[in-house]
């Protein structure tokens, strides 16, 4: 039996290989090494929720009718009897109430949509804070960023498909924003809606975008994203035996086939659990679209909330001056395009370009495959936290009515608070995070030089009490000393010896300023000499006292002096 | 520390060792299942049990589907049950496979870490030169490179490629915007003598019906006779909020003294910010709040903005009372309703006074 | 080294705490069924006399002995009718603790008999809306589909799509209707308490009011999709997607990534 099976398998393999040369691929892929860490699975969550979206989406298309033709509801649901609605809405109700399991699939689809974008964001945060976007992965960061934007597009186009009041009002807000764009706004609105809002075309058009255009692009970019991951080989956290020139981990087959494959089922299972117990997007509560009604809690799905937050906090009148201008008879709605178009574009633009911004500051052109510990890049970590704070504040402002109602606050007060907080809190978060990182780095230095506190107190003959410190082992030390120690860029002077100005000086000067912002203030890693001195000083498991403090102080002074010197150099 | 000498301005990959020596891979600690055959057997049984849970889950999901298929679909609790049981079955079916496979990988598969060397991504100089040579050869073969410049050929090809998409795009984009008559934004169904009707059933409203503190959601009489899609289109522009204040509280606006009737005022319900229906009327403060972005309008003061992102007051619908006591519009709005757009003040025709309903198409 | 290893094991603790808290909060989603309406009774002369005494003892400090009200403190109650009294006192809004635009709900301070006596006296001051009869507020007689249409046009903007409540300006709010009795819902529409506008019978006819009650009553069945997360829309769904859905999955990644013992 076994031999027969073996023969059949090798026969098939031979057949396929002779026609595809697949043997080479299998040899290349099967034992590829991936490092193991929980945070490397965040992107997998996004990938798997996308697969769940495809599977459940196919189920839904079997019952959904993308049409704005008017029908009267004849189904079983009591609060909809005889109500006028579009076929899109009626078929959504039918899927929910008359197809056993249909509601479950709808809820799985919507929950995994929320999960998809949340997972992308968390994955982006991991990549950002560990520096996994550095060379050679800048392009893949851009691919991932585009996937994030496409995820938003997929979410938005799908959100409107049931043609209910809630999503209809969301669509109307989008229409208002589009109309607010100078010059082309009104025509773009006509183009999108096939005439006046809402028309009869928008649902079929969104449907095509939602099931063909956007997922097609997402699929293609996911393929590219994963291809680049294979090409670059995965990054790894710092540790003994790991370097920029290798990757340490377990093979794709069988370990990651089982782990990653199994993880898909775990994600699907948890989504199914949530979808079976918690309602999501109860369109039967909102009713079919009608331009007149609106309900409290009219908000988009969470990933668009930040735009809503911006729109809410941008005042129509600022210190008695309008933010909507009439210029030569034309209307410029800064209260729409600034919060809804320009600020999000800047926010996203900086995120997309970040790998290059940081590369200007470091001037480093080497490949980076070992990840940073976030504390070792205090400015980057600070920027990341500031961005997160900025984003979260906007999300809270976008939910300010819910927050007000939940905590018995005034929504007006929340908005006024946010109008200040959005300027004050992100810089504060940057500063605090940077201080914390520098503090942690100092602590690492201390630990490397002086070892762990053991809690054992010994008393010397002359009466002094000291605590015994246990030195770090080689692995622990390596983790704390092996990080990129960048110093601010040095640039060539503006004029050469003959006093001739050179090209590109201003650009270099900009990079130097950026570099100073990043690396002016830094904690140097412990050098082997310092380590040697500290170890020697302590003897084996020796204790340390005042002299250590004095040494640390002198080291700090020396660092200060170096920085000052450096600063002086730069000023010259 | 050495002076900052741009030591990172390098093209090759160096490890950030800072002078220390990489201690190599840490000690590999064996797992219990590696050493103890009993633990190995136990882990195997656990994995099998997890796969068993998955099989049970599939059975539950199928049972739920078949046994509840004939349930009365109108009953909320029935739908809840079907949804929940199929879902829980699916949950078990999936999570059993997932946890089983992962547990297998973690406890039974060999877990010695392996090392794979990386290679610089940059192609070798040889490959690069080869690539460039190929491209040069190709360019020469085509006749574009080398001696002949063939400027006309290149120019015409680029032009042809650049404009060819227009043959598809122009009709495509042109058709998608229907008639492109954006001046429709400026008109609504309201006009002289159009009666105000209750949303959504269309019952007419008498002035006497609107007691102080009342708010009526209003559509133009005749709206409900339109085809569904024109109905939505016109309703999106024409919806109005009718409110009666104590006439003492109402500050009539200059030039609009006769636009209200004994404390009854009508304002467009579409926000001047991005077009949500502004509908939260607070009877005591006379404030009207938009639930989308919280622009707040003061109905007692010409619906001027008192808070939030909107800049302009809500457009006012001039109203009167006809012979039979019904409230009627005196005219259409005197400005485009809804959000601001680039050319809202353009187009020459500030709404003609006699615009009659044009929803019939 | 061991100290570090030990600490690492407790990293999941805050996450577990959040999940446990959320599990507790799930209770919020439970929807209680409105109790049945009570019939209004004919007011007798005795009731009026008793009501006047109760009014003088409990309400007159703000509204005045003759119920004419005081400027800036409390409105006149002449002509507001029995329905307003039954609503304000019967839901515990009156007597108020402090004068203000929002009258928070408190434990009801009077028995139903006393409330009817108060209502009888106030109604005797001037004609106003009466307490609805049991038939007028019987959800079984209403049409929930028409109620949905009326509710979403006139009520949902403040109270939410199924009456979960919502925020108004300056800290005021529209309360949740999920536990309000049909009679009180009817009376609120009729009398327009506090910030709420008046929906007289010409605006929302008595039949339509009953349809609204039927629509709200239908919500006591719960949501077909399962627990409703407070029925406040996408914000709570988003929060759950992050905390529960993503939270559970990330917790599982930590298990997947951890080395087996």
mmCIF file of N, CA, C and O in Angstrom, chain A residues 468-515:
data_model
loop_
_atom_site.group_PDB
_atom_site.id
_atom_site.type_symbol
_atom_site.label_atom_id
_atom_site.label_comp_id
_atom_site.label_asym_id
_atom_site.label_seq_id
_atom_site.Cartn_x
_atom_site.Cartn_y
_atom_site.Cartn_z
ATOM 1 N N UNK A 468 25.429 42.849 45.649
ATOM 2 C CA UNK A 468 26.197 42.071 44.692
ATOM 3 C C UNK A 468 25.519 42.163 43.327
ATOM 4 O O UNK A 468 24.296 42.024 43.219
ATOM 5 N N UNK A 469 26.299 42.453 42.301
ATOM 6 C CA UNK A 469 25.754 42.499 40.940
ATOM 7 C C UNK A 469 26.285 41.339 40.133
ATOM 8 O O UNK A 469 27.466 41.030 40.193
ATOM 9 N N UNK A 470 25.379 40.738 39.369
ATOM 10 C CA UNK A 470 25.795 39.586 38.576
ATOM 11 C C UNK A 470 25.979 40.045 37.125
ATOM 12 O O UNK A 470 25.050 40.620 36.544
ATOM 13 N N UNK A 471 27.141 39.850 36.537
ATOM 14 C CA UNK A 471 27.354 40.372 35.181
ATOM 15 C C UNK A 471 26.456 39.674 34.166
ATOM 16 O O UNK A 471 26.037 38.527 34.365
ATOM 17 N N UNK A 472 26.154 40.364 33.087
ATOM 18 C CA UNK A 472 25.319 39.798 32.037
ATOM 19 C C UNK A 472 26.100 38.748 31.261
ATOM 20 O O UNK A 472 27.311 38.883 31.098
ATOM 21 N N UNK A 473 25.384 37.735 30.759
ATOM 22 C CA UNK A 473 26.091 36.774 29.929
ATOM 23 C C UNK A 473 26.251 37.337 28.513
ATOM 24 O O UNK A 473 25.757 38.411 28.190
ATOM 25 N N UNK A 474 26.947 36.598 27.687
ATOM 26 C CA UNK A 474 27.316 37.113 26.368
ATOM 27 C C UNK A 474 26.080 37.446 25.524
ATOM 28 O O UNK A 474 26.041 38.463 24.818
ATOM 29 N N UNK A 475 25.035 36.599 25.613
ATOM 30 C CA UNK A 475 23.820 36.840 24.828
ATOM 31 C C UNK A 475 23.140 38.128 25.258
ATOM 32 O O UNK A 475 22.731 38.938 24.438
ATOM 33 N N UNK A 476 23.009 38.287 26.568
ATOM 34 C CA UNK A 476 22.332 39.479 27.086
ATOM 35 C C UNK A 476 23.106 40.737 26.723
ATOM 36 O O UNK A 476 22.527 41.775 26.394
ATOM 37 N N UNK A 477 24.417 40.642 26.824
ATOM 38 C CA UNK A 477 25.246 41.797 26.500
ATOM 39 C C UNK A 477 25.105 42.151 25.023
ATOM 40 O O UNK A 477 24.874 43.305 24.666
ATOM 41 N N UNK A 478 25.200 41.152 24.176
ATOM 42 C CA UNK A 478 25.139 41.368 22.726
ATOM 43 C C UNK A 478 23.848 42.081 22.337
ATOM 44 O O UNK A 478 23.839 43.008 21.539
ATOM 45 N N UNK A 479 22.756 41.648 22.947
ATOM 46 C CA UNK A 479 21.458 42.258 22.644
ATOM 47 C C UNK A 479 21.498 43.756 22.917
ATOM 48 O O UNK A 479 20.869 44.551 22.220
ATOM 49 N N UNK A 480 22.240 44.160 23.953
ATOM 50 C CA UNK A 480 22.207 45.552 24.386
ATOM 51 C C UNK A 480 23.310 46.421 23.792
ATOM 52 O O UNK A 480 23.297 47.629 23.974
ATOM 53 N N UNK A 481 24.286 45.800 23.151
ATOM 54 C CA UNK A 481 25.362 46.629 22.592
ATOM 55 C C UNK A 481 25.356 46.662 21.069
ATOM 56 O O UNK A 481 26.006 47.511 20.469
ATOM 57 N N UNK A 482 24.590 45.740 20.439
ATOM 58 C CA UNK A 482 24.688 45.678 18.980
ATOM 59 C C UNK A 482 23.563 46.481 18.350
ATOM 60 O O UNK A 482 22.542 45.950 17.984
ATOM 61 N N UNK A 483 23.738 47.761 18.295
ATOM 62 C CA UNK A 483 22.762 48.556 17.541
ATOM 63 C C UNK A 483 23.476 49.633 16.755
ATOM 64 O O UNK A 483 24.624 49.974 17.040
ATOM 65 N N UNK A 484 22.784 50.129 15.744
ATOM 66 C CA UNK A 484 23.372 51.153 14.875
ATOM 67 C C UNK A 484 23.596 52.410 15.700
ATOM 68 O O UNK A 484 22.672 52.926 16.311
ATOM 69 N N UNK A 485 24.826 52.865 15.695
ATOM 70 C CA UNK A 485 25.128 54.064 16.465
ATOM 71 C C UNK A 485 25.411 55.201 15.500
ATOM 72 O O UNK A 485 26.539 55.481 15.164
ATOM 73 N N UNK A 486 24.347 55.833 15.034
ATOM 74 C CA UNK A 486 24.514 56.889 14.039
ATOM 75 C C UNK A 486 24.913 58.194 14.711
ATOM 76 O O UNK A 486 24.467 58.493 15.814
ATOM 77 N N UNK A 487 25.709 58.952 14.000
ATOM 78 C CA UNK A 487 26.049 60.297 14.458
ATOM 79 C C UNK A 487 25.593 61.265 13.373
ATOM 80 O O UNK A 487 25.439 60.860 12.226
ATOM 81 N N UNK A 488 25.336 62.518 13.746
ATOM 82 C CA UNK A 488 24.848 63.455 12.726
ATOM 83 C C UNK A 488 25.787 63.535 11.531
ATOM 84 O O UNK A 488 26.999 63.432 11.683
ATOM 85 N N UNK A 489 25.211 63.716 10.364
ATOM 86 C CA UNK A 489 26.003 63.733 9.135
ATOM 87 C C UNK A 489 26.981 64.889 9.123
ATOM 88 O O UNK A 489 26.690 65.973 9.595
ATOM 89 N N UNK A 490 28.125 64.609 8.581
ATOM 90 C CA UNK A 490 29.097 65.667 8.295
ATOM 91 C C UNK A 490 28.997 65.950 6.812
ATOM 92 O O UNK A 490 28.919 65.025 6.005
ATOM 93 N N UNK A 491 29.014 67.219 6.442
ATOM 94 C CA UNK A 491 28.933 67.493 5.005
ATOM 95 C C UNK A 491 30.112 68.345 4.576
ATOM 96 O O UNK A 491 30.763 68.988 5.384
ATOM 97 N N UNK A 492 30.351 68.313 3.283
ATOM 98 C CA UNK A 492 31.438 69.127 2.755
ATOM 99 C C UNK A 492 31.049 70.592 2.838
ATOM 100 O O UNK A 492 29.871 70.919 2.750
ATOM 101 N N UNK A 493 32.010 71.472 3.015
ATOM 102 C CA UNK A 493 31.663 72.888 3.135
ATOM 103 C C UNK A 493 31.060 73.419 1.846
ATOM 104 O O UNK A 493 31.211 72.817 0.767
ATOM 105 N N UNK A 494 30.386 74.573 1.987
ATOM 106 C CA UNK A 494 29.675 75.132 0.849
ATOM 107 C C UNK A 494 30.650 75.524 -0.272
ATOM 108 O O UNK A 494 30.361 75.364 -1.447
ATOM 109 N N UNK A 495 31.817 76.040 0.141
ATOM 110 C CA UNK A 495 32.791 76.484 -0.873
ATOM 111 C C UNK A 495 34.062 75.675 -0.732
ATOM 112 O O UNK A 495 34.457 75.323 0.376
ATOM 113 N N UNK A 496 34.683 75.397 -1.851
ATOM 114 C CA UNK A 496 35.936 74.657 -1.775
ATOM 115 C C UNK A 496 37.090 75.617 -1.466
ATOM 116 O O UNK A 496 36.875 76.803 -1.224
ATOM 117 N N UNK A 497 38.294 75.122 -1.508
ATOM 118 C CA UNK A 497 39.441 75.933 -1.124
ATOM 119 C C UNK A 497 39.575 77.190 -1.982
ATOM 120 O O UNK A 497 40.122 78.199 -1.555
ATOM 121 N N UNK A 498 39.068 77.122 -3.200
ATOM 122 C CA UNK A 498 39.178 78.273 -4.086
ATOM 123 C C UNK A 498 37.989 79.203 -3.941
ATOM 124 O O UNK A 498 37.820 80.124 -4.733
ATOM 125 N N UNK A 499 37.126 78.911 -2.944
ATOM 126 C CA UNK A 499 35.983 79.796 -2.714
ATOM 127 C C UNK A 499 34.881 79.633 -3.745
ATOM 128 O O UNK A 499 34.028 80.495 -3.883
ATOM 129 N N UNK A 500 34.867 78.502 -4.458
ATOM 130 C CA UNK A 500 33.815 78.281 -5.452
ATOM 131 C C UNK A 500 32.673 77.493 -4.810
ATOM 132 O O UNK A 500 32.917 76.469 -4.180
ATOM 133 N N UNK A 501 31.469 78.003 -4.958
ATOM 134 C CA UNK A 501 30.316 77.317 -4.364
ATOM 135 C C UNK A 501 30.071 76.013 -5.100
ATOM 136 O O UNK A 501 30.253 75.935 -6.312
ATOM 137 N N UNK A 502 29.681 74.976 -4.346
ATOM 138 C CA UNK A 502 29.429 73.698 -4.996
ATOM 139 C C UNK A 502 27.940 73.458 -5.154
ATOM 140 O O UNK A 502 27.116 74.027 -4.414
ATOM 141 N N UNK A 503 27.606 72.596 -6.065
ATOM 142 C CA UNK A 503 26.200 72.245 -6.271
ATOM 143 C C UNK A 503 25.729 71.334 -5.140
ATOM 144 O O UNK A 503 26.529 70.616 -4.547
ATOM 145 N N UNK A 504 24.446 71.361 -4.890
ATOM 146 C CA UNK A 504 23.872 70.403 -3.950
ATOM 147 C C UNK A 504 24.149 70.712 -2.495
ATOM 148 O O UNK A 504 23.859 69.905 -1.613
ATOM 149 N N UNK A 505 24.707 71.899 -2.213
ATOM 150 C CA UNK A 505 25.004 72.195 -0.819
ATOM 151 C C UNK A 505 23.732 72.318 0.014
ATOM 152 O O UNK A 505 23.637 71.792 1.114
ATOM 153 N N UNK A 506 22.743 72.993 -0.552
ATOM 154 C CA UNK A 506 21.505 73.211 0.222
ATOM 155 C C UNK A 506 20.845 71.880 0.565
ATOM 156 O O UNK A 506 20.304 71.692 1.658
ATOM 157 N N UNK A 507 20.862 70.960 -0.356
ATOM 158 C CA UNK A 507 20.253 69.646 -0.119
ATOM 159 C C UNK A 507 21.027 68.913 0.985
ATOM 160 O O UNK A 507 20.448 68.339 1.902
ATOM 161 N N UNK A 508 22.358 68.980 0.916
ATOM 162 C CA UNK A 508 23.173 68.357 1.956
ATOM 163 C C UNK A 508 22.898 69.001 3.309
ATOM 164 O O UNK A 508 22.829 68.331 4.335
ATOM 165 N N UNK A 509 22.756 70.311 3.267
ATOM 166 C CA UNK A 509 22.511 71.063 4.495
ATOM 167 C C UNK A 509 21.180 70.604 5.130
ATOM 168 O O UNK A 509 21.081 70.403 6.334
ATOM 169 N N UNK A 510 20.180 70.397 4.262
ATOM 170 C CA UNK A 510 18.891 69.914 4.751
ATOM 171 C C UNK A 510 19.042 68.534 5.394
ATOM 172 O O UNK A 510 18.538 68.266 6.490
ATOM 173 N N UNK A 511 19.801 67.673 4.713
ATOM 174 C CA UNK A 511 19.974 66.329 5.255
ATOM 175 C C UNK A 511 20.730 66.375 6.588
ATOM 176 O O UNK A 511 20.447 65.612 7.505
ATOM 177 N N UNK A 512 21.661 67.312 6.661
ATOM 178 C CA UNK A 512 22.421 67.434 7.903
ATOM 179 C C UNK A 512 21.512 67.878 9.052
ATOM 180 O O UNK A 512 21.572 67.351 10.154
ATOM 181 N N UNK A 513 20.640 68.836 8.755
ATOM 182 C CA UNK A 513 19.718 69.308 9.805
ATOM 183 C C UNK A 513 18.833 68.156 10.262
ATOM 184 O O UNK A 513 18.597 67.955 11.446
ATOM 185 N N UNK A 514 18.327 67.414 9.274
ATOM 186 C CA UNK A 514 17.458 66.283 9.582
ATOM 187 C C UNK A 514 18.230 65.286 10.447
ATOM 188 O O UNK A 514 17.731 64.765 11.448
ATOM 189 N N UNK A 515 19.465 65.065 10.064
ATOM 190 C CA UNK A 515 20.301 64.096 10.752
ATOM 191 C C UNK A 515 20.542 64.526 12.198
ATOM 192 O O UNK A 515 20.539 63.714 13.119
#
